[in-house]
Tab-separated table of C-alpha atoms and ligand atoms in Angstrom:
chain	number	residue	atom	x	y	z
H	263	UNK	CA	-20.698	-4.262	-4.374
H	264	UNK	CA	-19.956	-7.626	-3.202
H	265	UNK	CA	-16.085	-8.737	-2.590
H	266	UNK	CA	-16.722	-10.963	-6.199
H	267	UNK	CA	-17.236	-8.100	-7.879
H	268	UNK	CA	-13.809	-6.528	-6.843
H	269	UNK	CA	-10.947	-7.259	-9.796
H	270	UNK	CA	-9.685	-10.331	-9.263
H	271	UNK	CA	-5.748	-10.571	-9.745
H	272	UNK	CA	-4.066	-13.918	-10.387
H	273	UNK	CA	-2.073	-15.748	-8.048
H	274	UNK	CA	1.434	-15.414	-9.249
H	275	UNK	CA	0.534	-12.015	-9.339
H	276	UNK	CA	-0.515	-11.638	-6.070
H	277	UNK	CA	2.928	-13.539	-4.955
H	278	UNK	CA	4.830	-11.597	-6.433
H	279	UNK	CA	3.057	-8.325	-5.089
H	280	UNK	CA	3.414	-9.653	-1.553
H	281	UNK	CA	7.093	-10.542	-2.316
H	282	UNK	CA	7.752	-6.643	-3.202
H	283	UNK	CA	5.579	-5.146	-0.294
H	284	UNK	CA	7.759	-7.724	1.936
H	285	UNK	CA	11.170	-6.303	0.678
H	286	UNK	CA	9.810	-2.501	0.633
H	287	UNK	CA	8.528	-2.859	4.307
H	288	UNK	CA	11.576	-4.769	5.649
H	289	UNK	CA	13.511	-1.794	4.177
H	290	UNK	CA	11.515	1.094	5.335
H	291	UNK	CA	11.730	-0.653	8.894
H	292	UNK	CA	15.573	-0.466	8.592
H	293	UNK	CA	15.532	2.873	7.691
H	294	UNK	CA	13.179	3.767	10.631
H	295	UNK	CA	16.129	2.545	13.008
H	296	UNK	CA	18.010	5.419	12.185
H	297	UNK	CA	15.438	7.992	12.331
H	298	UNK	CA	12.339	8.516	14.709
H	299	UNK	CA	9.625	8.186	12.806
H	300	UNK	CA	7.363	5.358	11.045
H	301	UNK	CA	6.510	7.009	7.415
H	302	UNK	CA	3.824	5.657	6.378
H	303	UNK	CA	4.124	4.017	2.780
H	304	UNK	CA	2.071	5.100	-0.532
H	305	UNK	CA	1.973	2.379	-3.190
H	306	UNK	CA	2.197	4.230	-6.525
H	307	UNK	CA	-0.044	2.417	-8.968
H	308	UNK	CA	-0.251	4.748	-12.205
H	309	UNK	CA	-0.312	2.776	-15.111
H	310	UNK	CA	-0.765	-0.434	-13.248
H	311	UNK	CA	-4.194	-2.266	-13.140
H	312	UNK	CA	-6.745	-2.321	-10.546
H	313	UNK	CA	-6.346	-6.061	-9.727
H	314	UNK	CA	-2.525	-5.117	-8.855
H	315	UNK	CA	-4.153	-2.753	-6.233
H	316	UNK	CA	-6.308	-5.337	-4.968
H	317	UNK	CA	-3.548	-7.462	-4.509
H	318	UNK	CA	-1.780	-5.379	-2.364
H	319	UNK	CA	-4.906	-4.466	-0.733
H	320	UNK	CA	-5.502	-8.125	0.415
H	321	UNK	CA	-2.266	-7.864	1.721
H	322	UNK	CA	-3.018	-5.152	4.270
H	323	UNK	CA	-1.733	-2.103	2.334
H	324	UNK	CA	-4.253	0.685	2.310
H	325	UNK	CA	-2.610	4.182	0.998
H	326	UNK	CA	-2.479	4.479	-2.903
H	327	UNK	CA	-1.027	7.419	-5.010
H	328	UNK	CA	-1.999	8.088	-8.633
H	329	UNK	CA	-0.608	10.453	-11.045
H	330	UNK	CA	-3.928	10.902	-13.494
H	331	UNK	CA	-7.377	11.830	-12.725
H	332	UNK	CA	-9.511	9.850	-14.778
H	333	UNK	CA	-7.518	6.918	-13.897
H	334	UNK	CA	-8.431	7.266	-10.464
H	335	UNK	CA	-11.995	7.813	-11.052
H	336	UNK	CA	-11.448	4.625	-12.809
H	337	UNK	CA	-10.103	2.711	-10.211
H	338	UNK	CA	-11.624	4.596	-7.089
H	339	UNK	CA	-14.909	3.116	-8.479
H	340	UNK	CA	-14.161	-0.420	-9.097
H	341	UNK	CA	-11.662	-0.945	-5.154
H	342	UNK	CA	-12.995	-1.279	-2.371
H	343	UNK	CA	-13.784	1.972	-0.608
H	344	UNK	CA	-11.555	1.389	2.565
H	345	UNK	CA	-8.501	2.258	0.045
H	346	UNK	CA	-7.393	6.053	1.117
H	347	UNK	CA	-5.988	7.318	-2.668
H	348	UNK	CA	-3.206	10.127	-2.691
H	349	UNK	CA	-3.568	12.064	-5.469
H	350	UNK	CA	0.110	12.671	-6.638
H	351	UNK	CA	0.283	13.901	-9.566
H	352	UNK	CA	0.392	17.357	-11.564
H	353	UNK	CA	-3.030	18.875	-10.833
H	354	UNK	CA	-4.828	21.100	-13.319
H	355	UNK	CA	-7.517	23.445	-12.167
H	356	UNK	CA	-10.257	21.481	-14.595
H	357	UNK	CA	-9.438	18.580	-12.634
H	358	UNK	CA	-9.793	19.353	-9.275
H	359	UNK	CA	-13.544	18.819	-9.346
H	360	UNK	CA	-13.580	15.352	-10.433
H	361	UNK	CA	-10.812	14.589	-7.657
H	362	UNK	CA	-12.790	16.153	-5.075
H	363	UNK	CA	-16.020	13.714	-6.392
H	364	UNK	CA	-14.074	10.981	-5.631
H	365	UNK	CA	-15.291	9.606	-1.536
H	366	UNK	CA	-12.528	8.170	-0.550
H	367	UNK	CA	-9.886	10.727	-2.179
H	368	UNK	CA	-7.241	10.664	1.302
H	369	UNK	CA	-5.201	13.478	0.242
H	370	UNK	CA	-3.668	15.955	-2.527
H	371	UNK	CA	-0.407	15.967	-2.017
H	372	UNK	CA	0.139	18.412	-5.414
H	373	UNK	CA	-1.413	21.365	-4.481
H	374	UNK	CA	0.173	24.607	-5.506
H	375	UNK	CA	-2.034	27.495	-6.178
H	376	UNK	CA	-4.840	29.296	-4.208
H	377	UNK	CA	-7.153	29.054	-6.474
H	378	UNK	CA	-7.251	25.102	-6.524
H	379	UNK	CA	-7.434	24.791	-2.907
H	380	UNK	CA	-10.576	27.082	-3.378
H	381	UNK	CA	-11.817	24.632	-6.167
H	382	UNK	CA	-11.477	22.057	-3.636
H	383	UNK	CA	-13.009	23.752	-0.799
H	384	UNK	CA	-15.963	24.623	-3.216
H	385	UNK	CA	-16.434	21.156	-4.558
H	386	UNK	CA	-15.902	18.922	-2.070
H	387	UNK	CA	-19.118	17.229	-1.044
H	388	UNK	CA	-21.005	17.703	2.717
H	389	UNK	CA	-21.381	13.628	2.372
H	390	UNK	CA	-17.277	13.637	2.851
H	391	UNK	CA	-16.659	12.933	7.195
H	392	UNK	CA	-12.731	13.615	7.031
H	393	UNK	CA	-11.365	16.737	5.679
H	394	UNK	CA	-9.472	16.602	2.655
H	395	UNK	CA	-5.735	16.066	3.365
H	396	UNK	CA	-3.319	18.943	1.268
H	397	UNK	CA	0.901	18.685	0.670
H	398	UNK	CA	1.635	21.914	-0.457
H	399	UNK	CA	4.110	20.760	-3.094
H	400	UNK	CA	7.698	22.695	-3.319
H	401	UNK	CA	9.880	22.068	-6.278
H	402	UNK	CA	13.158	21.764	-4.120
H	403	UNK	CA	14.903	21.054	-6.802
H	404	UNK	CA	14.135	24.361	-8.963
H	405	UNK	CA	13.939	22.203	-12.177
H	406	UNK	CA	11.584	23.618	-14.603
H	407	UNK	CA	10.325	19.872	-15.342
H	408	UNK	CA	8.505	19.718	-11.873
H	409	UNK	CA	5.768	21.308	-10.501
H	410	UNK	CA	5.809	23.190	-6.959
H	411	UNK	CA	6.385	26.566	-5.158
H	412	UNK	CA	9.467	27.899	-4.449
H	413	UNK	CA	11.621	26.677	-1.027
H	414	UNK	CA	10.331	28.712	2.131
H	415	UNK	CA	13.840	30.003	2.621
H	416	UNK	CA	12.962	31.996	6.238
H	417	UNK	CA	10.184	33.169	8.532
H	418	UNK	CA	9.686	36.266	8.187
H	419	UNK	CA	9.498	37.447	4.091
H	420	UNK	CA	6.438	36.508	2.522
H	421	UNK	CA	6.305	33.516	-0.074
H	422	UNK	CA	4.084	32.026	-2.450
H	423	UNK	CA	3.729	28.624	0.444
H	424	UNK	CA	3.157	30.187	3.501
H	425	UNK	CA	0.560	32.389	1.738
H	426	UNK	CA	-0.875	29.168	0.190
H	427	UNK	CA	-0.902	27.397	3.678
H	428	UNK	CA	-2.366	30.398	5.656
H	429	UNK	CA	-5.128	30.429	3.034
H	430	UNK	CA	-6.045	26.771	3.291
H	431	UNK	CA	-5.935	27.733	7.837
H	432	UNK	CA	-8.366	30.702	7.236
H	433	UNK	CA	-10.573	29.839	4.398
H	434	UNK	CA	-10.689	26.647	3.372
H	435	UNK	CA	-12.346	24.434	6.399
H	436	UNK	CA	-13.042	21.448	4.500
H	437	UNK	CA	-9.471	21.229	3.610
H	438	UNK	CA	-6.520	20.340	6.091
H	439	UNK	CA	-3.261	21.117	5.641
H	440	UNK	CA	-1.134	18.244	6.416
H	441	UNK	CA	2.181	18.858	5.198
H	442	UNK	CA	5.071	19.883	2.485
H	443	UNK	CA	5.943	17.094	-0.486
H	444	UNK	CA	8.281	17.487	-2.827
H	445	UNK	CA	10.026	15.142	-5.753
H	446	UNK	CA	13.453	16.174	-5.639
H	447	UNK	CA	16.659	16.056	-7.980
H	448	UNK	CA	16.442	11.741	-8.277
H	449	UNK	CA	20.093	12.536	-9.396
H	450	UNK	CA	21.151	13.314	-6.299
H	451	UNK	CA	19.229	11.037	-4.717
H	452	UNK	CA	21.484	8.285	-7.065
H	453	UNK	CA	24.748	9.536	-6.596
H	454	UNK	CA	24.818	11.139	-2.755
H	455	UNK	CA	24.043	9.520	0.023
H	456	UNK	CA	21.944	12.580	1.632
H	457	UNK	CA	19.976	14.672	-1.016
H	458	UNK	CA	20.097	18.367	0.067
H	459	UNK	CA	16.746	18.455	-1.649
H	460	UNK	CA	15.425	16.601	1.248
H	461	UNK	CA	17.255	19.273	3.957
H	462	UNK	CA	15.702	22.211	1.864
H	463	UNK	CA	11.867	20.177	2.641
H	464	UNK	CA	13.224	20.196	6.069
H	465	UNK	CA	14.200	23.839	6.220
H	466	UNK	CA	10.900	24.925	4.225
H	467	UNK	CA	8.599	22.969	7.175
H	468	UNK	CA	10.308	24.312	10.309
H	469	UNK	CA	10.300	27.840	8.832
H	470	UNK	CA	6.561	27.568	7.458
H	471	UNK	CA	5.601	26.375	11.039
H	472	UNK	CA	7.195	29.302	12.450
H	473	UNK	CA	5.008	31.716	10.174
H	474	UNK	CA	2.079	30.131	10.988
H	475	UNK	CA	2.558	30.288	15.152
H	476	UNK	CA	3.549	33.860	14.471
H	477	UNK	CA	0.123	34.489	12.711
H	478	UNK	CA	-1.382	33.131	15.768
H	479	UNK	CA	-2.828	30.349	13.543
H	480	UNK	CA	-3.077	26.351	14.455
H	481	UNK	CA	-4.985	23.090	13.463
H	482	UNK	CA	-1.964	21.780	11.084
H	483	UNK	CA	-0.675	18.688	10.397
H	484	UNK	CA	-0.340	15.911	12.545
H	485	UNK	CA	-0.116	16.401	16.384
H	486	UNK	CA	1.043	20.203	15.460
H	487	UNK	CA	3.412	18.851	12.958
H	488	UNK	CA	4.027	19.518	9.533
H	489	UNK	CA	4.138	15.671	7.788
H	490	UNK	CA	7.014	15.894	5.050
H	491	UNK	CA	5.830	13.673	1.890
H	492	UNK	CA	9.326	12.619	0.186
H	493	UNK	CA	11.229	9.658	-1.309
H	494	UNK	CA	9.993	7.281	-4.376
H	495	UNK	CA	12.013	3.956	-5.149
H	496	UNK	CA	15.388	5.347	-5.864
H	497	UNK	CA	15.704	7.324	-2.443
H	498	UNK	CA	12.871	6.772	-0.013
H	499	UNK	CA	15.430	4.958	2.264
H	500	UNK	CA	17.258	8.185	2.485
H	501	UNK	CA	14.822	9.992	2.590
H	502	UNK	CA	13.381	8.343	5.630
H	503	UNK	CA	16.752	8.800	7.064
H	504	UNK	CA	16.481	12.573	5.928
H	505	UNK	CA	13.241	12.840	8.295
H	506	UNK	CA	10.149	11.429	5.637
H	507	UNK	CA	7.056	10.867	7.277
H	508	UNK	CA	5.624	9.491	3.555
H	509	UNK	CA	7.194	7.955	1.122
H	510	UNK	CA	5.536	7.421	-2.657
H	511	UNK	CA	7.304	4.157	-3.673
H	512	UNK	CA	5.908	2.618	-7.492
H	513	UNK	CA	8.129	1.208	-9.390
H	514	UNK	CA	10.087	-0.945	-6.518
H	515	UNK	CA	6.428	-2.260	-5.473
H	516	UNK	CA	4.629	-2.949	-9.105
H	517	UNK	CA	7.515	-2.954	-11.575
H	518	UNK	CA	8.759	-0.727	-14.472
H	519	UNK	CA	5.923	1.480	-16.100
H	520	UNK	CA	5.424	1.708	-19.980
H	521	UNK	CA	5.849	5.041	-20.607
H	522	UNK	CA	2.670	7.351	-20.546
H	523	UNK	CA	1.375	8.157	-24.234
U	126	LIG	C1	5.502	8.111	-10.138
U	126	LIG	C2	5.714	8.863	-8.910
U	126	LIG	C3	6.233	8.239	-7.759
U	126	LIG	C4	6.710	6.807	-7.723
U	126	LIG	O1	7.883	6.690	-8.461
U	126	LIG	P1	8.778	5.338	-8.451
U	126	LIG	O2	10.098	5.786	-8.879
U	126	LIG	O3	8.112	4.420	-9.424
U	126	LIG	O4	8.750	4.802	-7.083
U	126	LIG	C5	6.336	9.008	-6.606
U	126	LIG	N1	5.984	10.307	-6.571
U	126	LIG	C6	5.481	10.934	-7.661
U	126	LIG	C7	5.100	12.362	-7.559
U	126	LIG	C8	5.344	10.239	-8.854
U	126	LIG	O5	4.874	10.893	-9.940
C-alpha cells in the first residue's frame, strides 16, 4: 500500500488533532513530575474514523486502543502497519481469533479467563515476531457493569489472577504477560483527588509479583515489572500520579463519542 492510499483526513482536522495530543502530552508530562515514571499514552479511537487515526499518526503517536473487534479489523487493514493497536475492550471468546489475525495487534489489555489466553496462544500466527502483550484486567471497582477478576487481595491464597497469570508464564509462550489494567469507579476518579481504585491496582501488582517469585517463575512485564494500565480522560492525571505506566485517554484526544447502537 502506498502512503496515498492511507485515509486522508482534512486539515482542520488534523489541527485540531495535534492541538488535543499537544494539551494531553503537556499534561501527562506534568503529571510525570510527581511520579517516576513516563506512561506511555493510548489514543482511544472507538467510534472515530480511520483518517482521525492517521492524523494523529502523522503526528508521531503510535499506540491505539479500540473497544470492538470488527472495527479494528477494519481499521488495522486500511493504517499503516507501524500503528501498535491495544485491544481494550470487553473480549468474547468468538472474538479472540479474529484479534489474534490481526499483525500488528500490540496488546490485550482485557483478558480475563484461561480459556481466552489459550484461544490466543492457539491462534496466534508463527508469521507474528513479538509476543502478544496481555493486561490481566481486574474490576477494582466490583461494579457488575465492568468486566475483570477480582482484586489480588494477598500472596499467599489462591485467586482467579494469579492463576490466570501463572497460566499465561507456563503455557502460553506466544503470549506475554505485561501487566494488570483496570477501569475503575470514574466517580471517584471525579470527585477525589486519589481513587482508591487505583491503590487496589497497586496492591493487586505487588502481591501478584510476589506469587509469581514464590512459584519460582519469571519473564514478566517490563524489566521484571508488572506495567499497571489505568486512567482514561477524566483521571489519567491521577492516575499517573497514582503510579500508571498506561493511560487509555479517548474522549480528551478525539472528542465526545455518539453513543454505540
Ligand atoms: C473508551 C475507553 C477508554 C477511553 O475513555 P475516555 O473517557 O474517552 O478517555 C479507556 N479505557 C477503556 C477500557 C475504554 O473502554
Amino acid at each position: 500500500m502506498s502512503t496515498s492510499d492511507y485515509p486522508r483526513p482534512s486539515e482542520d482536522r488534523i489541527a485540531e488533532l495535534r492541538e488535543n495530543l499537544l494539551i494531553i502530552r503537556s499534561k501527562i508530562a506534568a503529571a510525570v513530575r510527581l511520579s517516576d515514571k513516563k506512561p506511555q499514552l493510548v489514543a482511544v479511537s472507538k467510534i472515530k474514523p480511520a483518517e482521525d487515526v492517521m492524523a494523529c499518526y502523522e503526528d508521531g503517536q503510535l499506540h491505539f486502543g479500540e473497544n470492538y473487534v470488527q472495527e479494528l479489523v477494519d481499521k488495522a487493514e486500511k493504517l499503516p502497519q507501524e500503528i501498535r493497536w491495544h485491544f481494550i475492550g470487553a473480549l468474547q471468546s468468538n472474538k479472540c481469533k479474529a484479534l489474534a489475525a490481526i499483525p500488528n495487534l500490540y496488546a490485550v489489555e482485557t483478558l480475563d479467563s484461561i480459556k481466552k489466553a489459550d484461544l490466543f496462544q492457539k491462534s496466534l500466527p508463527d508469521t507474528r515476531s513479538i509476543p502478544l502483550r496481555i493486561f490481566i484486567q481486574i474490576n477494582t471497582s466490583s461494579e457488575d457493569s465492568k468486566s475483570g477478576l477480582p482484586p489480588i487481595t494477598s500472596t499467599s491464597s489462591s485467586s482467579e489472577a494469579v492463576d490466570l497469570a501463572k497460566h499465561i508464564l507456563q503455557k502460553c509462550p506466544a503470549l506475554h504477560l505485561e501487566g494488570l489494567m483496570t477501569i475503575g469507579s470514574i466517580e471517584a476518579s471525579t470527585t477525589q483527588d486519589e481513587n482508591e481504585d487505583f491503590d487496589k491496582l497497586k496492591e493487586s501488582r505487588d502481591n501478584l509479583e510476589a506469587a509469581l517469585k514464590e512459584a519460582g517463575l519469571t519473564g514478566w512485564g517490563q524489566d521484571g515489572k508488572l506495567q499497571l494500565s489505568m486512567g482514561m480522560s477524566a483521571d489519567f492525571e491521577n492516575a499517573i500520579k497514582q503510579g500508571s505506566d498506561n493511560v487509555r485517554v479517548g474522549s480528551s484526544i478525539f472528542g465526545a463519542r455518539p453513543k454505540k447502537q
